[in-house]
GROMACS .gro file of C-alpha atoms in nm:
model
  483
    1MET     CA    1  -5.167  -2.339  -1.515
    2THR     CA    2  -5.267  -2.649  -1.313
    3LEU     CA    3  -5.549  -2.460  -1.139
    4TYR     CA    4  -5.660  -2.318  -1.470
    5ILE     CA    5  -5.679  -2.669  -1.623
    6GLU     CA    6  -5.900  -2.772  -1.332
    7GLU     CA    7  -6.140  -2.491  -1.417
    8LEU     CA    8  -6.137  -2.580  -1.788
    9LEU     CA    9  -6.228  -2.941  -1.713
   10LYS     CA   10  -6.544  -2.819  -1.541
   11ARG     CA   11  -6.659  -2.643  -1.858
   12THR     CA   12  -6.817  -2.786  -2.170
   13GLU     CA   13  -6.673  -2.742  -2.516
   14GLY     CA   14  -6.784  -2.422  -2.684
   15LYS     CA   15  -6.678  -2.123  -2.886
   16THR     CA   16  -6.348  -2.080  -2.700
   17LEU     CA   17  -6.273  -2.431  -2.569
   18GLU     CA   18  -6.209  -2.775  -2.718
   19PHE     CA   19  -6.065  -3.103  -2.587
   20LYS     CA   20  -5.877  -3.362  -2.791
   21ARG     CA   21  -5.755  -3.709  -2.697
   22ASN     CA   22  -5.432  -3.687  -2.900
   23LEU     CA   23  -5.278  -3.551  -3.219
   24SER     CA   24  -5.414  -3.828  -3.443
   25SER     CA   25  -5.665  -3.590  -3.606
   26ALA     CA   26  -5.411  -3.319  -3.686
   27ALA     CA   27  -5.618  -3.167  -3.969
   28ASN     CA   28  -5.918  -3.111  -3.742
   29ILE     CA   29  -5.695  -2.966  -3.474
   30MET     CA   30  -5.553  -2.717  -3.725
   31LYS     CA   31  -5.907  -2.617  -3.833
   32THR     CA   32  -5.992  -2.549  -3.469
   33LEU     CA   33  -5.685  -2.329  -3.423
   34VAL     CA   34  -5.767  -2.139  -3.743
   35ALA     CA   35  -6.127  -2.096  -3.627
   36PHE     CA   36  -6.013  -1.971  -3.285
   37ALA     CA   37  -5.779  -1.716  -3.445
   38ASN     CA   38  -6.051  -1.590  -3.681
   39SER     CA   39  -6.317  -1.566  -3.410
   40ALA     CA   40  -6.272  -1.488  -3.041
   41GLY     CA   41  -5.962  -1.690  -2.958
   42GLY     CA   42  -5.971  -2.008  -2.754
   43ILE     CA   43  -5.791  -2.292  -2.576
   44LEU     CA   44  -5.735  -2.644  -2.707
   45VAL     CA   45  -5.639  -2.905  -2.447
   46ILE     CA   46  -5.483  -3.229  -2.576
   47GLY     CA   47  -5.484  -3.537  -2.357
   48VAL     CA   48  -5.853  -3.527  -2.257
   49GLU     CA   49  -6.142  -3.734  -2.393
   50ASP     CA   50  -6.362  -3.474  -2.562
   51LYS     CA   51  -6.692  -3.641  -2.467
   52THR     CA   52  -6.627  -3.776  -2.116
   53LYS     CA   53  -6.352  -3.529  -2.022
   54VAL     CA   54  -6.151  -3.815  -1.871
   55VAL     CA   55  -5.787  -3.706  -1.847
   56ILE     CA   56  -5.566  -3.961  -2.022
   57GLY     CA   57  -5.256  -3.743  -2.069
   58VAL     CA   58  -5.009  -3.720  -2.354
   59GLU     CA   59  -4.741  -3.981  -2.414
   60ASN     CA   60  -4.393  -3.849  -2.495
   61PRO     CA   61  -4.505  -3.491  -2.421
   62LEU     CA   62  -4.184  -3.316  -2.532
   63ASP     CA   63  -4.191  -3.493  -2.868
   64GLU     CA   64  -4.563  -3.421  -2.911
   65GLU     CA   65  -4.510  -3.055  -2.829
   66GLU     CA   66  -4.241  -3.024  -3.095
   67ARG     CA   67  -4.454  -3.217  -3.344
   68LEU     CA   68  -4.756  -2.990  -3.280
   69CYS     CA   69  -4.553  -2.670  -3.330
   70SER     CA   70  -4.419  -2.807  -3.660
   71ILE     CA   71  -4.768  -2.897  -3.784
   72ILE     CA   72  -4.894  -2.548  -3.697
   73ALA     CA   73  -4.607  -2.382  -3.883
   74ASP     CA   74  -4.657  -2.603  -4.191
   75SER     CA   75  -5.038  -2.596  -4.205
   76ILE     CA   76  -5.163  -2.242  -4.135
   77GLU     CA   77  -5.133  -1.914  -4.323
   78PRO     CA   78  -5.064  -1.636  -4.234
   79ARG     CA   79  -4.827  -1.763  -3.972
   80LEU     CA   80  -4.996  -1.835  -3.642
   81VAL     CA   81  -4.795  -1.829  -3.317
   82PRO     CA   82  -5.012  -1.961  -3.033
   83ASN     CA   83  -4.903  -2.017  -2.675
   84VAL     CA   84  -4.819  -2.391  -2.646
   85GLU     CA   85  -4.759  -2.530  -2.296
   86LEU     CA   86  -4.709  -2.862  -2.118
   87THR     CA   87  -4.898  -2.887  -1.788
   88ALA     CA   88  -4.868  -3.151  -1.518
   89TRP     CA   89  -5.200  -3.290  -1.405
   90HIS     CA   90  -5.159  -3.531  -1.114
   91ASP     CA   91  -4.950  -3.811  -1.266
   92LYS     CA   92  -5.020  -3.711  -1.628
   93THR     CA   93  -4.909  -3.436  -1.866
   94LEU     CA   94  -5.144  -3.228  -2.082
   95LEU     CA   95  -5.063  -3.025  -2.389
   96SER     CA   96  -5.252  -2.696  -2.415
   97VAL     CA   97  -5.266  -2.448  -2.702
   98GLU     CA   98  -5.395  -2.098  -2.638
   99VAL     CA   99  -5.489  -1.893  -2.943
  100PHE     CA  100  -5.566  -1.522  -2.929
  101PRO     CA  101  -5.792  -1.329  -3.168
  102SER     CA  102  -5.559  -1.248  -3.454
  103GLY     CA  103  -5.498  -0.911  -3.613
  104LEU     CA  104  -5.379  -1.096  -3.925
  105ARG     CA  105  -5.715  -1.263  -3.992
  106PRO     CA  106  -5.834  -1.433  -4.189
  107HIS     CA  107  -5.607  -1.734  -4.131
  108TRP     CA  108  -5.660  -2.040  -4.347
  109MET     CA  109  -5.553  -2.398  -4.402
  110LYS     CA  110  -5.255  -2.385  -4.635
  111ASN     CA  111  -5.352  -2.699  -4.824
  112GLN     CA  112  -5.700  -2.559  -4.899
  113GLY     CA  113  -5.602  -2.205  -4.987
  114GLU     CA  114  -5.751  -1.871  -4.888
  115SER     CA  115  -6.068  -1.916  -5.092
  116SER     CA  116  -6.185  -2.233  -4.917
  117GLY     CA  117  -5.960  -2.288  -4.616
  118VAL     CA  118  -6.092  -2.017  -4.382
  119TYR     CA  119  -6.282  -2.139  -4.075
  120VAL     CA  120  -6.467  -1.966  -3.794
  121ARG     CA  121  -6.593  -2.093  -3.462
  122LEU     CA  122  -6.968  -2.141  -3.413
  123GLY     CA  123  -7.049  -2.288  -3.075
  124SER     CA  124  -6.837  -2.602  -3.038
  125THR     CA  125  -6.798  -2.653  -3.414
  126ASN     CA  126  -6.580  -2.516  -3.692
  127ARG     CA  127  -6.759  -2.367  -3.993
  128GLN     CA  128  -6.607  -2.302  -4.332
  129ALA     CA  129  -6.636  -1.933  -4.418
  130ASP     CA  130  -6.792  -1.821  -4.748
  131ARG     CA  131  -6.668  -1.533  -4.960
  132GLU     CA  132  -6.877  -1.271  -4.779
  133LEU     CA  133  -6.755  -1.381  -4.438
  134VAL     CA  134  -6.391  -1.387  -4.552
  135ALA     CA  135  -6.434  -1.026  -4.665
  136GLU     CA  136  -6.590  -0.941  -4.329
  137LEU     CA  137  -6.292  -1.091  -4.144
  138LYS     CA  138  -6.053  -0.883  -4.353
  139ARG     CA  139  -6.248  -0.562  -4.291
  140SER     CA  140  -6.264  -0.624  -3.916
  141ALA     CA  141  -5.887  -0.680  -3.900
  142GLU     CA  142  -5.828  -0.356  -4.090
  143GLY     CA  143  -6.078  -0.159  -3.878
  144ILE     CA  144  -6.304  -0.089  -4.176
  145ALA     CA  145  -6.681  -0.080  -4.123
  146PHE     CA  146  -6.883  -0.233  -4.407
  147ASP     CA  147  -7.146   0.041  -4.401
  148GLU     CA  148  -6.883   0.318  -4.430
  149LEU     CA  149  -6.772   0.198  -4.775
  150PRO     CA  150  -6.871   0.424  -5.068
  151LEU     CA  151  -7.109   0.326  -5.346
  152PRO     CA  152  -6.974   0.523  -5.645
  153GLN     CA  153  -7.238   0.379  -5.880
  154PHE     CA  154  -7.496   0.595  -5.702
  155SER     CA  155  -7.521   0.971  -5.642
  156SER     CA  156  -7.632   1.184  -5.349
  157ASP     CA  157  -7.975   1.204  -5.514
  158ASN     CA  158  -8.030   0.839  -5.424
  159ILE     CA  159  -8.061   0.934  -5.056
  160ASP     CA  160  -8.412   1.023  -4.938
  161VAL     CA  161  -8.313   1.326  -4.733
  162LYS     CA  162  -8.674   1.423  -4.658
  163ALA     CA  163  -8.742   1.083  -4.502
  164ALA     CA  164  -8.422   1.113  -4.301
  165GLN     CA  165  -8.504   1.464  -4.180
  166LYS     CA  166  -8.836   1.349  -4.034
  167LEU     CA  167  -8.650   1.119  -3.797
  168PHE     CA  168  -8.407   1.377  -3.661
  169VAL     CA  169  -8.483   1.638  -3.401
  170GLU     CA  170  -8.588   1.974  -3.537
  171ASN     CA  171  -8.262   2.149  -3.450
  172ARG     CA  172  -8.057   1.904  -3.660
  173GLN     CA  173  -8.076   2.006  -4.023
  174LEU     CA  174  -7.944   1.744  -4.263
  175ASP     CA  175  -7.746   1.968  -4.494
  176GLU     CA  176  -7.449   1.843  -4.692
  177GLU     CA  177  -7.208   1.888  -4.401
  178ALA     CA  178  -7.432   1.694  -4.162
  179LEU     CA  179  -7.475   1.409  -4.412
  180LEU     CA  180  -7.098   1.389  -4.450
  181THR     CA  181  -7.045   1.397  -4.072
  182LEU     CA  182  -7.294   1.115  -4.027
  183LYS     CA  183  -7.122   0.935  -4.317
  184ILE     CA  184  -7.450   0.894  -4.497
  185LEU     CA  185  -7.261   1.056  -4.782
  186THR     CA  186  -6.889   1.056  -4.858
  187ARG     CA  187  -6.654   1.199  -5.120
  188GLU     CA  188  -6.520   0.960  -5.380
  189GLN     CA  189  -6.290   1.090  -5.654
  190GLY     CA  190  -6.428   1.441  -5.620
  191ARG     CA  191  -6.793   1.327  -5.627
  192LEU     CA  192  -7.049   1.320  -5.349
  193VAL     CA  193  -7.175   0.961  -5.326
  194PRO     CA  194  -7.373   0.764  -5.066
  195THR     CA  195  -7.213   0.513  -4.835
  196ILE     CA  196  -7.347   0.163  -4.793
  197GLY     CA  197  -7.491   0.275  -4.459
  198GLY     CA  198  -7.660   0.573  -4.621
  199VAL     CA  199  -7.824   0.351  -4.881
  200LEU     CA  200  -7.927   0.092  -4.623
  201LEU     CA  201  -8.082   0.362  -4.406
  202PHE     CA  202  -8.243   0.593  -4.661
  203GLY     CA  203  -8.170   0.452  -5.005
  204GLY     CA  204  -8.521   0.377  -5.131
  205LYS     CA  205  -8.501   0.214  -5.473
  206ALA     CA  206  -8.120   0.218  -5.459
  207ARG     CA  207  -8.136  -0.008  -5.155
  208GLU     CA  208  -8.379  -0.245  -5.323
  209MET     CA  209  -8.144  -0.260  -5.622
  210HIS     CA  210  -7.814  -0.308  -5.441
  211PHE     CA  211  -7.929  -0.475  -5.117
  212PRO     CA  212  -8.242  -0.672  -5.203
  213ASP     CA  213  -8.208  -0.879  -4.884
  214ALA     CA  214  -8.208  -0.579  -4.647
  215TRP     CA  215  -8.563  -0.629  -4.525
  216VAL     CA  216  -8.745  -0.785  -4.231
  217GLN     CA  217  -8.957  -1.099  -4.255
  218CYS     CA  218  -9.219  -1.134  -3.980
  219GLY     CA  219  -9.441  -1.435  -3.909
  220ARG     CA  220  -9.696  -1.532  -3.645
  221PHE     CA  221  -9.718  -1.908  -3.592
  222LEU     CA  222  -9.982  -2.110  -3.412
  223GLY     CA  223  -9.825  -2.328  -3.148
  224LYS     CA  224  -9.456  -2.366  -3.069
  225ASP     CA  225  -9.316  -2.454  -3.414
  226LYS     CA  226  -9.343  -2.334  -3.773
  227ALA     CA  227  -9.595  -2.596  -3.885
  228ASP     CA  228  -9.892  -2.358  -3.890
  229ILE     CA  229  -9.852  -1.993  -3.993
  230PHE     CA  230 -10.159  -1.772  -4.016
  231ASP     CA  231 -10.009  -1.426  -4.067
  232HIS     CA  232  -9.688  -1.282  -4.209
  233THR     CA  233  -9.554  -0.962  -4.354
  234GLU     CA  234  -9.245  -0.833  -4.532
  235ILE     CA  235  -9.110  -0.498  -4.415
  236ILE     CA  236  -8.900  -0.301  -4.662
  237ASP     CA  237  -8.920   0.047  -4.505
  238HIS     CA  238  -8.615   0.258  -4.421
  239LEU     CA  239  -8.434   0.082  -4.137
  240PRO     CA  240  -8.536   0.319  -3.853
  241VAL     CA  241  -8.898   0.300  -3.967
  242ALA     CA  242  -8.872  -0.078  -4.003
  243VAL     CA  243  -8.819  -0.103  -3.625
  244GLU     CA  244  -9.160   0.057  -3.568
  245ARG     CA  245  -9.324  -0.164  -3.831
  246VAL     CA  246  -9.191  -0.477  -3.658
  247MET     CA  247  -9.327  -0.354  -3.325
  248GLU     CA  248  -9.664  -0.287  -3.485
  249PHE     CA  249  -9.672  -0.644  -3.615
  250LEU     CA  250  -9.588  -0.784  -3.270
  251LYS     CA  251  -9.852  -0.566  -3.103
  252LYS     CA  252 -10.108  -0.674  -3.359
  253HIS     CA  253 -10.071  -1.034  -3.244
  254ALA     CA  254 -10.034  -0.969  -2.872
  255MET     CA  255 -10.327  -1.038  -2.641
  256ARG     CA  256 -10.524  -0.733  -2.538
  257GLY     CA  257 -10.652  -0.723  -2.183
  258ALA     CA  258 -11.002  -0.639  -2.075
  259ASP     CA  259 -11.109  -0.350  -1.853
  260LEU     CA  260 -10.895  -0.423  -1.549
  261SER     CA  261 -10.937  -0.093  -1.370
  262GLY     CA  262 -11.316  -0.102  -1.346
  263ILE     CA  263 -11.312   0.263  -1.450
  264ARG     CA  264 -11.147   0.292  -1.790
  265ARG     CA  265 -11.027   0.055  -2.061
  266ARG     CA  266 -10.659   0.001  -2.125
  267ASP     CA  267 -10.454  -0.242  -2.331
  268VAL     CA  268 -10.243  -0.500  -2.148
  269TRP     CA  269  -9.990  -0.678  -2.366
  270SER     CA  270  -9.883  -1.036  -2.310
  271ILE     CA  271  -9.540  -0.965  -2.463
  272PRO     CA  272  -9.253  -0.760  -2.311
  273LEU     CA  273  -9.254  -0.470  -2.556
  274GLY     CA  274  -8.952  -0.292  -2.405
  275ILE     CA  275  -8.735  -0.601  -2.428
  276LEU     CA  276  -8.850  -0.683  -2.781
  277ARG     CA  277  -8.785  -0.330  -2.902
  278GLU     CA  278  -8.426  -0.350  -2.779
  279VAL     CA  279  -8.377  -0.688  -2.948
  280VAL     CA  280  -8.519  -0.566  -3.278
  281ILE     CA  281  -8.295  -0.258  -3.273
  282ASN     CA  282  -7.993  -0.475  -3.191
  283ALA     CA  283  -8.072  -0.705  -3.486
  284VAL     CA  284  -8.105  -0.415  -3.731
  285VAL     CA  285  -7.788  -0.238  -3.612
  286HIS     CA  286  -7.563  -0.546  -3.598
  287ALA     CA  287  -7.685  -0.742  -3.901
  288ASP     CA  288  -7.428  -0.840  -4.165
  289TYR     CA  289  -7.586  -0.683  -4.472
  290SER     CA  290  -7.314  -0.825  -4.697
  291GLN     CA  291  -7.474  -1.170  -4.673
  292ILE     CA  292  -7.689  -1.269  -4.970
  293GLY     CA  293  -8.036  -1.414  -4.925
  294ALA     CA  294  -8.045  -1.346  -4.553
  295PRO     CA  295  -8.310  -1.101  -4.429
  296ILE     CA  296  -8.375  -1.029  -4.063
  297ARG     CA  297  -8.644  -1.270  -3.938
  298VAL     CA  298  -8.897  -1.227  -3.657
  299ALA     CA  299  -9.092  -1.541  -3.558
  300PHE     CA  300  -9.375  -1.508  -3.305
  301PHE     CA  301  -9.471  -1.839  -3.137
  302ASP     CA  302  -9.712  -1.906  -2.851
  303ASP     CA  303  -9.433  -1.936  -2.594
  304ARG     CA  304  -9.151  -1.722  -2.736
  305ILE     CA  305  -9.042  -1.470  -2.998
  306GLU     CA  306  -8.726  -1.538  -3.200
  307ILE     CA  307  -8.541  -1.257  -3.374
  308GLU     CA  308  -8.259  -1.351  -3.610
  309ASN     CA  309  -8.015  -1.132  -3.795
  310PRO     CA  310  -7.764  -1.243  -4.060
  311GLY     CA  311  -7.406  -1.255  -3.943
  312ILE     CA  312  -7.221  -1.431  -3.663
  313LEU     CA  313  -7.078  -1.239  -3.369
  314PHE     CA  314  -6.825  -0.975  -3.465
  315PRO     CA  315  -6.470  -1.120  -3.452
  316GLY     CA  316  -6.326  -1.104  -3.104
  317LEU     CA  317  -6.665  -1.124  -2.929
  318THR     CA  318  -6.837  -1.406  -2.743
  319ILE     CA  319  -7.195  -1.430  -2.620
  320GLU     CA  320  -7.063  -1.385  -2.266
  321ASP     CA  321  -6.894  -1.061  -2.377
  322ILE     CA  322  -7.209  -0.902  -2.521
  323CYS     CA  323  -7.412  -1.008  -2.216
  324ARG     CA  324  -7.162  -0.807  -2.008
  325GLY     CA  325  -7.208  -0.504  -2.231
  326VAL     CA  326  -6.897  -0.537  -2.448
  327SER     CA  327  -6.977  -0.385  -2.786
  328LYS     CA  328  -6.801  -0.377  -3.122
  329LEU     CA  329  -6.987  -0.209  -3.404
  330ARG     CA  330  -7.018  -0.385  -3.737
  331ASN     CA  331  -7.223  -0.099  -3.885
  332ARG     CA  332  -7.097   0.234  -3.753
  333VAL     CA  333  -7.311   0.453  -3.979
  334ILE     CA  334  -7.634   0.276  -3.891
  335ALA     CA  335  -7.546   0.272  -3.520
  336ARG     CA  336  -7.465   0.644  -3.514
  337VAL     CA  337  -7.787   0.741  -3.690
  338PHE     CA  338  -7.988   0.522  -3.453
  339ARG     CA  339  -7.820   0.691  -3.160
  340GLU     CA  340  -7.878   1.039  -3.302
  341ILE     CA  341  -8.253   0.975  -3.337
  342GLY     CA  342  -8.280   0.819  -2.991
  343LEU     CA  343  -8.317   0.451  -3.077
  344ILE     CA  344  -7.988   0.368  -2.902
  345GLU     CA  345  -7.903   0.522  -2.564
  346GLN     CA  346  -7.545   0.409  -2.504
  347TRP     CA  347  -7.307   0.171  -2.679
  348GLY     CA  348  -7.328  -0.178  -2.532
  349SER     CA  349  -7.605  -0.099  -2.283
  350GLY     CA  350  -7.889  -0.267  -2.473
  351ILE     CA  351  -7.814  -0.636  -2.404
  352PRO     CA  352  -7.752  -0.600  -2.027
  353ARG     CA  353  -8.069  -0.389  -2.005
  354ILE     CA  354  -8.267  -0.665  -2.177
  355PHE     CA  355  -8.158  -0.926  -1.921
  356LYS     CA  356  -8.218  -0.687  -1.631
  357GLU     CA  357  -8.569  -0.603  -1.749
  358ALA     CA  358  -8.651  -0.971  -1.799
  359GLU     CA  359  -8.538  -1.046  -1.442
  360GLU     CA  360  -8.734  -0.754  -1.298
  361SER     CA  361  -9.043  -0.870  -1.489
  362ASP     CA  362  -9.009  -1.228  -1.359
  363LEU     CA  363  -8.963  -1.354  -1.716
  364PRO     CA  364  -8.731  -1.641  -1.814
  365ALA     CA  365  -8.384  -1.520  -1.910
  366PRO     CA  366  -8.355  -1.465  -2.288
  367GLU     CA  367  -8.117  -1.683  -2.489
  368ILE     CA  368  -7.862  -1.585  -2.754
  369LYS     CA  369  -7.741  -1.847  -3.002
  370GLU     CA  370  -7.528  -1.860  -3.314
  371ILE     CA  371  -7.731  -2.068  -3.559
  372GLY     CA  372  -7.545  -2.130  -3.882
  373MET     CA  373  -7.431  -1.790  -4.006
  374ARG     CA  374  -7.703  -1.610  -3.808
  375LEU     CA  375  -7.745  -1.478  -3.455
  376ARG     CA  376  -8.074  -1.573  -3.288
  377PHE     CA  377  -8.216  -1.389  -2.986
  378ILE     CA  378  -8.495  -1.577  -2.808
  379VAL     CA  379  -8.736  -1.389  -2.580
  380PHE     CA  380  -8.952  -1.626  -2.377
  381LEU     CA  381  -9.308  -1.534  -2.288
  382ALA     CA  382  -9.483  -1.600  -1.959
  383GLU     CA  383  -9.847  -1.701  -2.005
  384SER     CA  384 -10.069  -1.398  -1.937
  385HIS     CA  385  -9.772  -1.256  -1.744
  386VAL     CA  386  -9.853  -0.888  -1.779
  387LEU     CA  387 -10.225  -0.952  -1.732
  388LYS     CA  388 -10.167  -1.138  -1.405
  389LYS     CA  389  -9.930  -0.870  -1.283
  390ALA     CA  390 -10.191  -0.602  -1.352
  391GLU     CA  391 -10.465  -0.803  -1.180
  392LYS     CA  392 -10.264  -0.808  -0.857
  393GLN     CA  393 -10.290  -0.430  -0.845
  394ILE     CA  394 -10.673  -0.411  -0.858
  395PRO     CA  395 -10.960  -0.531  -0.633
  396GLU     CA  396 -11.031  -0.905  -0.642
  397GLN     CA  397 -11.392  -0.867  -0.755
  398VAL     CA  398 -11.283  -0.684  -1.071
  399THR     CA  399 -11.055  -0.965  -1.197
  400GLU     CA  400 -11.353  -1.171  -1.307
  401GLN     CA  401 -11.478  -0.901  -1.543
  402VAL     CA  402 -11.510  -1.015  -1.901
  403SER     CA  403 -11.456  -0.805  -2.212
  404GLU     CA  404 -11.742  -0.721  -2.444
  405GLN     CA  405 -11.580  -0.937  -2.712
  406VAL     CA  406 -11.586  -1.246  -2.489
  407LYS     CA  407 -11.944  -1.169  -2.382
  408ARG     CA  408 -12.051  -1.168  -2.747
  409LEU     CA  409 -11.877  -1.502  -2.804
  410LEU     CA  410 -12.047  -1.657  -2.499
  411PHE     CA  411 -12.388  -1.542  -2.616
  412CYS     CA  412 -12.318  -1.685  -2.964
  413LEU     CA  413 -12.235  -2.025  -2.810
  414LYS     CA  414 -12.537  -2.039  -2.579
  415GLY     CA  415 -12.692  -2.384  -2.614
  416GLN     CA  416 -12.466  -2.477  -2.911
  417ARG     CA  417 -12.145  -2.654  -3.003
  418LEU     CA  418 -11.986  -2.469  -3.294
  419LYS     CA  419 -11.667  -2.483  -3.503
  420GLY     CA  420 -11.442  -2.180  -3.506
  421ARG     CA  421 -11.557  -2.079  -3.853
  422GLU     CA  422 -11.922  -2.108  -3.747
  423ILE     CA  423 -11.859  -1.879  -3.450
  424MET     CA  424 -11.685  -1.627  -3.677
  425ASP     CA  425 -11.981  -1.633  -3.913
  426GLY     CA  426 -12.218  -1.583  -3.621
  427LEU     CA  427 -12.017  -1.283  -3.505
  428GLY     CA  428 -11.981  -1.148  -3.859
  429PHE     CA  429 -11.600  -1.183  -3.863
  430LYS     CA  430 -11.362  -1.255  -4.150
  431HIS     CA  431 -11.029  -1.168  -3.984
  432ARG     CA  432 -10.916  -1.484  -3.804
  433PRO     CA  433 -10.632  -1.334  -3.591
  434THR     CA  434 -10.871  -1.079  -3.434
  435PHE     CA  435 -11.121  -1.355  -3.357
  436LEU     CA  436 -10.851  -1.574  -3.203
  437TYR     CA  437 -10.681  -1.315  -2.984
  438ASP     CA  438 -10.968  -1.087  -2.884
  439TYR     CA  439 -11.248  -1.346  -2.856
  440LEU     CA  440 -11.168  -1.717  -2.848
  441GLN     CA  441 -10.836  -1.736  -2.660
  442PRO     CA  442 -10.942  -1.503  -2.372
  443ALA     CA  443 -11.261  -1.711  -2.331
  444LEU     CA  444 -11.061  -2.035  -2.321
  445GLN     CA  445 -10.803  -1.892  -2.082
  446LYS     CA  446 -11.074  -1.780  -1.838
  447GLY     CA  447 -11.233  -2.123  -1.848
  448LEU     CA  448 -11.559  -1.989  -1.990
  449VAL     CA  449 -11.539  -2.200  -2.306
  450GLU     CA  450 -11.417  -2.556  -2.356
  451MET     CA  451 -11.312  -2.768  -2.656
  452THR     CA  452 -11.469  -3.094  -2.769
  453GLN     CA  453 -11.119  -3.220  -2.862
  454PRO     CA  454 -10.894  -3.073  -2.590
  455GLU     CA  455 -10.618  -3.327  -2.662
  456SER     CA  456 -10.604  -3.206  -3.028
  457PRO     CA  457 -10.650  -2.828  -3.027
  458LYS     CA  458 -10.597  -2.802  -3.406
  459SER     CA  459 -10.835  -3.088  -3.496
  460PRO     CA  460 -11.044  -3.012  -3.810
  461VAL     CA  461 -11.353  -3.136  -3.624
  462GLN     CA  462 -11.285  -2.917  -3.319
  463LYS     CA  463 -11.590  -2.749  -3.171
  464TYR     CA  464 -11.639  -2.511  -2.881
  465TYR     CA  465 -11.909  -2.495  -2.613
  466LEU     CA  466 -11.987  -2.314  -2.289
  467SER     CA  467 -11.830  -2.456  -1.975
  468GLU     CA  468 -12.028  -2.469  -1.652
  469LYS     CA  469 -11.848  -2.150  -1.555
  470GLY     CA  470 -11.952  -1.992  -1.883
  471LYS     CA  471 -12.313  -2.091  -1.835
  472ALA     CA  472 -12.309  -1.955  -1.480
  473PHE     CA  473 -12.159  -1.630  -1.606
  474LEU     CA  474 -12.443  -1.583  -1.854
  475MET     CA  475 -12.698  -1.642  -1.581
  476THR     CA  476 -12.543  -1.420  -1.314
  477LYS     CA  477 -12.448  -1.137  -1.546
  478GLY     CA  478 -12.783  -1.118  -1.717
  479MET     CA  479 -12.644  -1.187  -2.060
  480ASN     CA  480 -12.968  -1.308  -2.212
  481ASN     CA  481 -13.018  -0.967  -2.370
  482ALA     CA  482 -12.661  -0.929  -2.491
  483LYS     CA  483 -12.607  -0.821  -2.846
   0.00000   0.00000   0.00000
C-alpha cells in the first residue's frame, strides 16, 4: 500500500480521489464516501493537506480508524462497508478508505433521508442528486434500462412505423415481431404498448407530449463565447434523423474551400465531420432523457464545437474508462436501433476512434467534462486545418487561387472603405452567415482585405478595404471587368 500511496500523492483530486487533513469535517467525509459509492468508487486519504498535498499524518491512528468506522456505520444507508486501512508513510501514518461502486445504490446520508441525502461525484466535488438522478441510480443498480420501460398510456399506433422502416435496410421488415425484438414495443397487461425508447425514437406527437425536452438545440456563435449568436435552430425530428439535421447545421456554418484542384470545384470543410458525427451520435445515444428541461445542446464557436447531453456518466464509469472504450448503455433500445441502421459500428468503439482520428488529423485532443448534471464533449478546431492539408497536395501556384465569391467582394471594395452591411447591399445579399463564411472571412484569411479597426473586430464602426495584396490581385488577375 505504501507504493500505492506514493502514486496517489502524485495525482490531483478528482472523481475517484480526495485528500483530507483529519476527521474534523466528518459530515463532508461521509458525503464523499456516499458519492464514491453512488458513482465510480474512489479512495479517500486522511492525513494529507488537500490543497498542498503535504503529508501530516494521523494522530492516534488506531483510535481514529475505529472512530471513522463508527461514523460510517451510523451515518450512511444502506450500510456501506468500505476497505479502511492504516498505512505507514515514512515516519507518519495515513488512514485510507477505499470505496467500490455499490450494487446497493443509491446510498444516502441517514440524517438527510433518501429524498435529499443522495450524493454523486462530479469531478472533485460532491453533488446532491435530484429525484430523476436518484431514480436513475436505482435503475442502474437493478440492471433496468430507462428506455426499455413501457408507456401504457400510449398504444402501438403512437409509433411512426413508416418513418422507422425508411431507416432500416430493405430486408428488415418492421412487423410486430421485429418491433418487439427491438423493444420499440412491449407487452403490458396483455396490450401492445410502446417503450420509452420506442417513443423517443419514433413517437411523433407522443414524444412531444411525454418527453418535451427530447430535442437538440444548435447555435452558431461569433467568437469564442456566447455573447454574440447569429444563427440557431431547434431540431425535433426522430432521433436518428436528428443526427443528420445536426450535421447539416454544422456543415452550413463550416467554411467552404475554393477550387483547390485547378480542374474541378470541391468543398473543403474546416471542421472534422467524422469526429463530430461520432460525438453527436454518442450524445443522442447516452443522454439521460429522464431529466426535465435539459435538451441536447450543440454550440459552434470559432475555435471549438461543444456538444452537451443531459446526464452524468453512467454509474461505475469514469472519463478514463470511456476513453479506453469501456461502455455501459443507459439507453439500450436507442443504442440497438442505431446499431441496426448503421449509426453505431461496435459498442464502446466510438470514443477511442474519435481520439485516434483527431491525432491522425493533427487536431488538438478533444476534452470530456462533467458540467453540472451534463456531459460536455469539446472538439477543438484547427484554423483552416483541412484547407491547409489539401493545399499541400496540389501545385504551389494553385494555392493562391481565389473563389468567385471573394473576387466579387474584392471588386465591390475597389477604391472604397465599406461597412459589412454596405458590402452585402452591394452584392445583393440578405443572408449574413453566407456573406461571412463564403465572402468576407476567406478574403480576410487570405490577406486580401483588411479592417479599419483590427483591434476591435466587432466594432459598430468597422469598415473593410483592399489590402496591398488585394489591390495587386485585382491588377494581376485582370479583375477590372469582373461582375
